[in-house]
């Protein structure tokens, strides 16, 4: 073997050894990975809901209260029921109500909307239990000011408004009379013709 071939072979062996050393060093080298924060641009699925409470106090409660808040305000146990349409309500017994003879008990109904928020309070009186339409209207006129009167086929509605509640006395041809308190938004959504009648008399 001549000298040149020996020199070339040695050079190849040296290059191979150097490359092997570099590759082995690279495989064993520890690498530092920096944490990258991922920022999502997707909005939250749910957002907080703000419920509107009226300023008018009815039996210590206000429209917009939850069942728990209503029960706490009334300070008594309640039995929750469902109407045929699935609406949540409960009833309690009260005496010394407007337009009911003193000492007589009556069922007072607390009715809730689809968000389970108080939207209506109602009780019934008749002539036999002490209801006199003239006295009732005069009293509520003195408390709430101007009213709207809406006549339907089998009833007459007297409508007032106070601090976020619509107050309605309804007299039926069968002798029943209801006294109702409604949350503003609920009343305007479910009984728009009555709300419009009240707005119209305000502008007179």
PDB file of C-alpha atoms in Angstrom:
ATOM      1  CA  UNK A   1       0.000   0.000   0.000  1.00  0.00           C
ATOM      2  CA  UNK A   2       1.546   3.298  -1.026  1.00  0.00           C
ATOM      3  CA  UNK A   3       1.933   6.244   1.231  1.00  0.00           C
ATOM      4  CA  UNK A   4      -0.768   8.374  -0.433  1.00  0.00           C
ATOM      5  CA  UNK A   5      -3.427   5.718   0.019  1.00  0.00           C
ATOM      6  CA  UNK A   6      -2.475   5.328   3.683  1.00  0.00           C
ATOM      7  CA  UNK A   7      -2.760   9.086   4.229  1.00  0.00           C
ATOM      8  CA  UNK A   8      -6.201   9.201   2.512  1.00  0.00           C
ATOM      9  CA  UNK A   9      -7.482   6.297   4.580  1.00  0.00           C
ATOM     10  CA  UNK A  10      -6.318   7.942   7.818  1.00  0.00           C
ATOM     11  CA  UNK A  11      -8.003  11.192   6.803  1.00  0.00           C
ATOM     12  CA  UNK A  12     -11.312   9.417   6.135  1.00  0.00           C
ATOM     13  CA  UNK A  13     -11.114   7.655   9.513  1.00  0.00           C
ATOM     14  CA  UNK A  14     -10.431  10.931  11.329  1.00  0.00           C
ATOM     15  CA  UNK A  15     -13.409  12.669   9.640  1.00  0.00           C
ATOM     16  CA  UNK A  16     -15.710   9.754  10.506  1.00  0.00           C
ATOM     17  CA  UNK A  17     -14.589   9.825  14.153  1.00  0.00           C
ATOM     18  CA  UNK A  18     -15.175  13.565  14.382  1.00  0.00           C
ATOM     19  CA  UNK A  19     -18.682  13.289  12.919  1.00  0.00           C
ATOM     20  CA  UNK A  20     -19.582  10.457  15.289  1.00  0.00           C
ATOM     21  CA  UNK A  21     -18.504  12.513  18.275  1.00  0.00           C
ATOM     22  CA  UNK A  22     -20.607  15.505  17.193  1.00  0.00           C
ATOM     23  CA  UNK A  23     -23.708  13.357  16.567  1.00  0.00           C
ATOM     24  CA  UNK A  24     -23.437  11.580  19.922  1.00  0.00           C
ATOM     25  CA  UNK A  25     -22.972  14.852  21.750  1.00  0.00           C
ATOM     26  CA  UNK A  26     -26.033  16.306  20.017  1.00  0.00           C
ATOM     27  CA  UNK A  27     -28.263  13.332  20.985  1.00  0.00           C
ATOM     28  CA  UNK A  28     -27.377  13.600  24.679  1.00  0.00           C
ATOM     29  CA  UNK A  29     -27.695  17.365  24.804  1.00  0.00           C
ATOM     30  CA  UNK A  30     -30.480  18.654  27.101  1.00  0.00           C
ATOM     31  CA  UNK A  31     -32.683  21.249  25.489  1.00  0.00           C
ATOM     32  CA  UNK A  32     -34.666  23.960  27.228  1.00  0.00           C
ATOM     33  CA  UNK A  33     -38.284  24.396  26.002  1.00  0.00           C
ATOM     34  CA  UNK A  34     -39.951  27.706  26.693  1.00  0.00           C
ATOM     35  CA  UNK A  35     -43.683  27.616  27.713  1.00  0.00           C
ATOM     36  CA  UNK A  36     -45.937  29.440  25.269  1.00  0.00           C
ATOM     37  CA  UNK A  37     -49.272  30.708  26.587  1.00  0.00           C
ATOM     38  CA  UNK A  38     -52.190  29.903  24.320  1.00  0.00           C
ATOM     39  CA  UNK A  39     -54.678  32.753  24.062  1.00  0.00           C
ATOM     40  CA  UNK A  40     -58.230  31.772  23.123  1.00  0.00           C
ATOM     41  CA  UNK A  41     -60.348  34.226  21.170  1.00  0.00           C
ATOM     42  CA  UNK A  42     -63.576  32.298  21.880  1.00  0.00           C
ATOM     43  CA  UNK A  43     -66.078  34.174  24.095  1.00  0.00           C
ATOM     44  CA  UNK A  44     -67.412  32.433  27.207  1.00  0.00           C
ATOM     45  CA  UNK A  45     -70.521  30.384  26.515  1.00  0.00           C
ATOM     46  CA  UNK A  46     -72.434  31.832  29.457  1.00  0.00           C
ATOM     47  CA  UNK A  47     -72.589  35.411  30.636  1.00  0.00           C
ATOM     48  CA  UNK A  48     -73.927  36.682  33.967  1.00  0.00           C
ATOM     49  CA  UNK A  49     -77.610  37.562  33.949  1.00  0.00           C
ATOM     50  CA  UNK A  50     -78.836  40.694  35.693  1.00  0.00           C
ATOM     51  CA  UNK A  51     -82.344  40.478  37.111  1.00  0.00           C
ATOM     52  CA  UNK A  52     -84.520  43.562  37.503  1.00  0.00           C
ATOM     53  CA  UNK A  53     -86.212  44.109  40.871  1.00  0.00           C
ATOM     54  CA  UNK A  54     -89.129  46.475  41.222  1.00  0.00           C
ATOM     55  CA  UNK A  55     -89.079  49.146  43.913  1.00  0.00           C
ATOM     56  CA  UNK A  56     -92.644  48.474  44.990  1.00  0.00           C
ATOM     57  CA  UNK A  57     -93.098  46.309  48.081  1.00  0.00           C
ATOM     58  CA  UNK A  58     -95.955  43.789  48.115  1.00  0.00           C
ATOM     59  CA  UNK A  59     -96.182  41.693  51.311  1.00  0.00           C
ATOM     60  CA  UNK A  60     -92.486  42.338  51.850  1.00  0.00           C
ATOM     61  CA  UNK A  61     -91.552  40.981  48.408  1.00  0.00           C
ATOM     62  CA  UNK A  62     -90.545  42.658  45.157  1.00  0.00           C
ATOM     63  CA  UNK A  63     -91.012  41.577  41.581  1.00  0.00           C
ATOM     64  CA  UNK A  64     -87.876  39.899  40.232  1.00  0.00           C
ATOM     65  CA  UNK A  65     -87.147  37.908  43.400  1.00  0.00           C
ATOM     66  CA  UNK A  66     -86.181  34.247  43.162  1.00  0.00           C
ATOM     67  CA  UNK A  67     -88.123  31.550  45.025  1.00  0.00           C
ATOM     68  CA  UNK A  68     -85.498  31.534  47.750  1.00  0.00           C
ATOM     69  CA  UNK A  69     -85.565  35.325  48.088  1.00  0.00           C
ATOM     70  CA  UNK A  70     -89.367  35.341  48.221  1.00  0.00           C
ATOM     71  CA  UNK A  71     -89.475  32.643  50.867  1.00  0.00           C
ATOM     72  CA  UNK A  72     -86.942  34.536  52.976  1.00  0.00           C
ATOM     73  CA  UNK A  73     -88.942  37.785  52.633  1.00  0.00           C
ATOM     74  CA  UNK A  74     -92.185  36.054  53.625  1.00  0.00           C
ATOM     75  CA  UNK A  75     -90.442  34.150  56.422  1.00  0.00           C
ATOM     76  CA  UNK A  76     -92.553  31.053  56.016  1.00  0.00           C
ATOM     77  CA  UNK A  77     -92.440  27.656  54.376  1.00  0.00           C
ATOM     78  CA  UNK A  78     -93.764  27.480  50.824  1.00  0.00           C
ATOM     79  CA  UNK A  79     -95.045  24.574  48.749  1.00  0.00           C
ATOM     80  CA  UNK A  80     -94.098  24.935  45.097  1.00  0.00           C
ATOM     81  CA  UNK A  81     -96.669  23.948  42.480  1.00  0.00           C
ATOM     82  CA  UNK A  82     -96.901  23.943  38.688  1.00  0.00           C
ATOM     83  CA  UNK A  83     -99.765  25.174  36.547  1.00  0.00           C
ATOM     84  CA  UNK A  84    -101.037  23.190  33.549  1.00  0.00           C
ATOM     85  CA  UNK A  85     -98.713  25.252  31.351  1.00  0.00           C
ATOM     86  CA  UNK A  86     -95.728  24.501  33.603  1.00  0.00           C
ATOM     87  CA  UNK A  87     -95.564  27.894  35.326  1.00  0.00           C
ATOM     88  CA  UNK A  88     -94.196  27.804  38.865  1.00  0.00           C
ATOM     89  CA  UNK A  89     -96.322  29.244  41.674  1.00  0.00           C
ATOM     90  CA  UNK A  90     -97.231  28.836  45.319  1.00  0.00           C
ATOM     91  CA  UNK A  91     -99.995  30.113  47.581  1.00  0.00           C
ATOM     92  CA  UNK A  92    -100.028  31.335  51.170  1.00  0.00           C
ATOM     93  CA  UNK A  93    -102.897  32.323  53.440  1.00  0.00           C
ATOM     94  CA  UNK A  94    -103.228  35.977  54.469  1.00  0.00           C
ATOM     95  CA  UNK A  95    -105.803  38.098  56.296  1.00  0.00           C
ATOM     96  CA  UNK A  96    -106.438  41.838  56.576  1.00  0.00           C
ATOM     97  CA  UNK A  97    -106.116  42.221  52.811  1.00  0.00           C
ATOM     98  CA  UNK A  98    -107.494  45.183  50.854  1.00  0.00           C
ATOM     99  CA  UNK A  99    -111.157  44.693  49.902  1.00  0.00           C
ATOM    100  CA  UNK A 100    -111.654  41.562  52.020  1.00  0.00           C
ATOM    101  CA  UNK A 101    -113.592  41.691  55.274  1.00  0.00           C
ATOM    102  CA  UNK A 102    -111.398  41.979  58.349  1.00  0.00           C
ATOM    103  CA  UNK A 103    -110.483  38.639  59.878  1.00  0.00           C
ATOM    104  CA  UNK A 104    -111.155  36.616  56.727  1.00  0.00           C
ATOM    105  CA  UNK A 105    -108.287  34.575  55.291  1.00  0.00           C
ATOM    106  CA  UNK A 106    -107.625  34.465  51.552  1.00  0.00           C
ATOM    107  CA  UNK A 107    -105.158  32.590  49.354  1.00  0.00           C
ATOM    108  CA  UNK A 108    -102.492  34.862  47.891  1.00  0.00           C
ATOM    109  CA  UNK A 109    -100.760  33.437  44.810  1.00  0.00           C
ATOM    110  CA  UNK A 110     -97.115  34.145  43.975  1.00  0.00           C
ATOM    111  CA  UNK A 111     -96.421  33.376  40.306  1.00  0.00           C
ATOM    112  CA  UNK A 112     -93.039  33.052  38.533  1.00  0.00           C
ATOM    113  CA  UNK A 113     -91.830  33.562  34.978  1.00  0.00           C
ATOM    114  CA  UNK A 114     -89.701  31.193  32.868  1.00  0.00           C
ATOM    115  CA  UNK A 115     -86.551  32.315  34.708  1.00  0.00           C
ATOM    116  CA  UNK A 116     -88.213  31.414  38.047  1.00  0.00           C
ATOM    117  CA  UNK A 117     -88.440  35.098  39.003  1.00  0.00           C
ATOM    118  CA  UNK A 118     -91.468  36.578  40.755  1.00  0.00           C
ATOM    119  CA  UNK A 119     -93.681  38.234  38.125  1.00  0.00           C
ATOM    120  CA  UNK A 120     -97.205  38.293  39.580  1.00  0.00           C
ATOM    121  CA  UNK A 121     -99.046  38.306  42.912  1.00  0.00           C
ATOM    122  CA  UNK A 122    -102.805  37.827  42.980  1.00  0.00           C
ATOM    123  CA  UNK A 123    -105.761  37.184  45.264  1.00  0.00           C
ATOM    124  CA  UNK A 124    -109.528  36.974  44.780  1.00  0.00           C
ATOM    125  CA  UNK A 125    -112.424  38.647  46.571  1.00  0.00           C
ATOM    126  CA  UNK A 126    -116.199  38.654  45.995  1.00  0.00           C
ATOM    127  CA  UNK A 127    -119.122  40.771  47.131  1.00  0.00           C
ATOM    128  CA  UNK A 128    -119.713  38.203  49.867  1.00  0.00           C
ATOM    129  CA  UNK A 129    -116.167  38.562  51.214  1.00  0.00           C
ATOM    130  CA  UNK A 130    -116.301  42.353  51.235  1.00  0.00           C
ATOM    131  CA  UNK A 131    -115.386  43.592  47.744  1.00  0.00           C
ATOM    132  CA  UNK A 132    -117.019  46.857  46.685  1.00  0.00           C
ATOM    133  CA  UNK A 133    -115.764  48.069  43.294  1.00  0.00           C
ATOM    134  CA  UNK A 134    -116.409  51.765  43.970  1.00  0.00           C
ATOM    135  CA  UNK A 135    -114.425  51.702  47.222  1.00  0.00           C
ATOM    136  CA  UNK A 136    -111.626  49.628  45.649  1.00  0.00           C
ATOM    137  CA  UNK A 137    -111.166  51.972  42.685  1.00  0.00           C
ATOM    138  CA  UNK A 138    -111.293  55.088  44.864  1.00  0.00           C
ATOM    139  CA  UNK A 139    -108.667  53.690  47.227  1.00  0.00           C
ATOM    140  CA  UNK A 140    -106.258  52.724  44.444  1.00  0.00           C
ATOM    141  CA  UNK A 141    -106.851  56.051  42.693  1.00  0.00           C
ATOM    142  CA  UNK A 142    -105.723  57.777  45.885  1.00  0.00           C
ATOM    143  CA  UNK A 143    -102.640  55.546  46.116  1.00  0.00           C
ATOM    144  CA  UNK A 144    -101.532  55.325  42.485  1.00  0.00           C
ATOM    145  CA  UNK A 145    -103.062  58.261  40.605  1.00  0.00           C
ATOM    146  CA  UNK A 146    -104.472  58.035  37.092  1.00  0.00           C
ATOM    147  CA  UNK A 147    -105.694  54.680  35.810  1.00  0.00           C
ATOM    148  CA  UNK A 148    -106.656  53.055  32.546  1.00  0.00           C
ATOM    149  CA  UNK A 149    -109.922  51.161  32.191  1.00  0.00           C
ATOM    150  CA  UNK A 150    -110.152  48.311  29.685  1.00  0.00           C
ATOM    151  CA  UNK A 151    -113.421  46.484  29.066  1.00  0.00           C
ATOM    152  CA  UNK A 152    -113.303  42.915  27.779  1.00  0.00           C
ATOM    153  CA  UNK A 153    -116.153  40.558  26.974  1.00  0.00           C
ATOM    154  CA  UNK A 154    -116.495  39.100  30.481  1.00  0.00           C
ATOM    155  CA  UNK A 155    -114.489  41.525  32.623  1.00  0.00           C
ATOM    156  CA  UNK A 156    -113.385  45.076  33.295  1.00  0.00           C
ATOM    157  CA  UNK A 157    -109.755  45.884  34.124  1.00  0.00           C
ATOM    158  CA  UNK A 158    -108.629  48.938  36.106  1.00  0.00           C
ATOM    159  CA  UNK A 159    -104.894  49.480  35.638  1.00  0.00           C
ATOM    160  CA  UNK A 160    -102.422  51.567  37.647  1.00  0.00           C
ATOM    161  CA  UNK A 161     -98.604  51.708  37.775  1.00  0.00           C
ATOM    162  CA  UNK A 162     -96.253  52.265  40.697  1.00  0.00           C
ATOM    163  CA  UNK A 163     -92.449  51.868  41.119  1.00  0.00           C
ATOM    164  CA  UNK A 164     -92.000  49.036  38.615  1.00  0.00           C
ATOM    165  CA  UNK A 165     -95.317  47.240  39.201  1.00  0.00           C
ATOM    166  CA  UNK A 166     -98.567  47.325  37.330  1.00  0.00           C
ATOM    167  CA  UNK A 167    -101.509  47.079  39.742  1.00  0.00           C
ATOM    168  CA  UNK A 168    -104.730  45.693  38.294  1.00  0.00           C
ATOM    169  CA  UNK A 169    -108.225  45.204  39.695  1.00  0.00           C
ATOM    170  CA  UNK A 170    -110.301  42.926  37.484  1.00  0.00           C
ATOM    171  CA  UNK A 171    -114.052  42.524  37.960  1.00  0.00           C
ATOM    172  CA  UNK A 172    -115.681  39.515  36.256  1.00  0.00           C
ATOM    173  CA  UNK A 173    -119.315  39.161  35.290  1.00  0.00           C
ATOM    174  CA  UNK A 174    -119.568  36.047  37.482  1.00  0.00           C
ATOM    175  CA  UNK A 175    -118.930  38.127  40.620  1.00  0.00           C
ATOM    176  CA  UNK A 176    -115.249  37.335  41.153  1.00  0.00           C
ATOM    177  CA  UNK A 177    -112.787  40.176  41.564  1.00  0.00           C
ATOM    178  CA  UNK A 178    -109.016  39.851  41.455  1.00  0.00           C
ATOM    179  CA  UNK A 179    -106.353  42.176  42.805  1.00  0.00           C
ATOM    180  CA  UNK A 180    -103.086  41.612  40.929  1.00  0.00           C
ATOM    181  CA  UNK A 181     -99.558  43.023  40.975  1.00  0.00           C
ATOM    182  CA  UNK A 182     -97.397  42.465  37.891  1.00  0.00           C
ATOM    183  CA  UNK A 183     -93.710  42.956  37.074  1.00  0.00           C
ATOM    184  CA  UNK A 184     -93.422  45.675  34.423  1.00  0.00           C
ATOM    185  CA  UNK A 185     -91.596  43.659  31.723  1.00  0.00           C
ATOM    186  CA  UNK A 186     -93.783  40.595  32.243  1.00  0.00           C
ATOM    187  CA  UNK A 187     -97.015  42.613  32.066  1.00  0.00           C
ATOM    188  CA  UNK A 188     -95.946  44.461  28.925  1.00  0.00           C
ATOM    189  CA  UNK A 189     -94.957  41.185  27.265  1.00  0.00           C
ATOM    190  CA  UNK A 190     -98.004  39.093  28.219  1.00  0.00           C
ATOM    191  CA  UNK A 191    -100.687  41.807  28.254  1.00  0.00           C
ATOM    192  CA  UNK A 192     -99.486  44.365  25.709  1.00  0.00           C
ATOM    193  CA  UNK A 193    -102.959  45.767  25.001  1.00  0.00           C
ATOM    194  CA  UNK A 194    -103.425  46.630  28.687  1.00  0.00           C
ATOM    195  CA  UNK A 195     -99.970  48.209  28.930  1.00  0.00           C
ATOM    196  CA  UNK A 196    -100.683  50.261  25.792  1.00  0.00           C
ATOM    197  CA  UNK A 197    -103.996  51.422  27.247  1.00  0.00           C
ATOM    198  CA  UNK A 198    -102.202  52.619  30.365  1.00  0.00           C
ATOM    199  CA  UNK A 199     -99.516  54.416  28.308  1.00  0.00           C
ATOM    200  CA  UNK A 200    -102.233  56.103  26.248  1.00  0.00           C
ATOM    201  CA  UNK A 201    -104.026  57.533  29.293  1.00  0.00           C
ATOM    202  CA  UNK A 202    -100.702  58.815  30.659  1.00  0.00           C
ATOM    203  CA  UNK A 203    -100.273  60.928  27.541  1.00  0.00           C
ATOM    204  CA  UNK A 204    -103.718  62.522  27.845  1.00  0.00           C
TER     205      UNK A 204
END
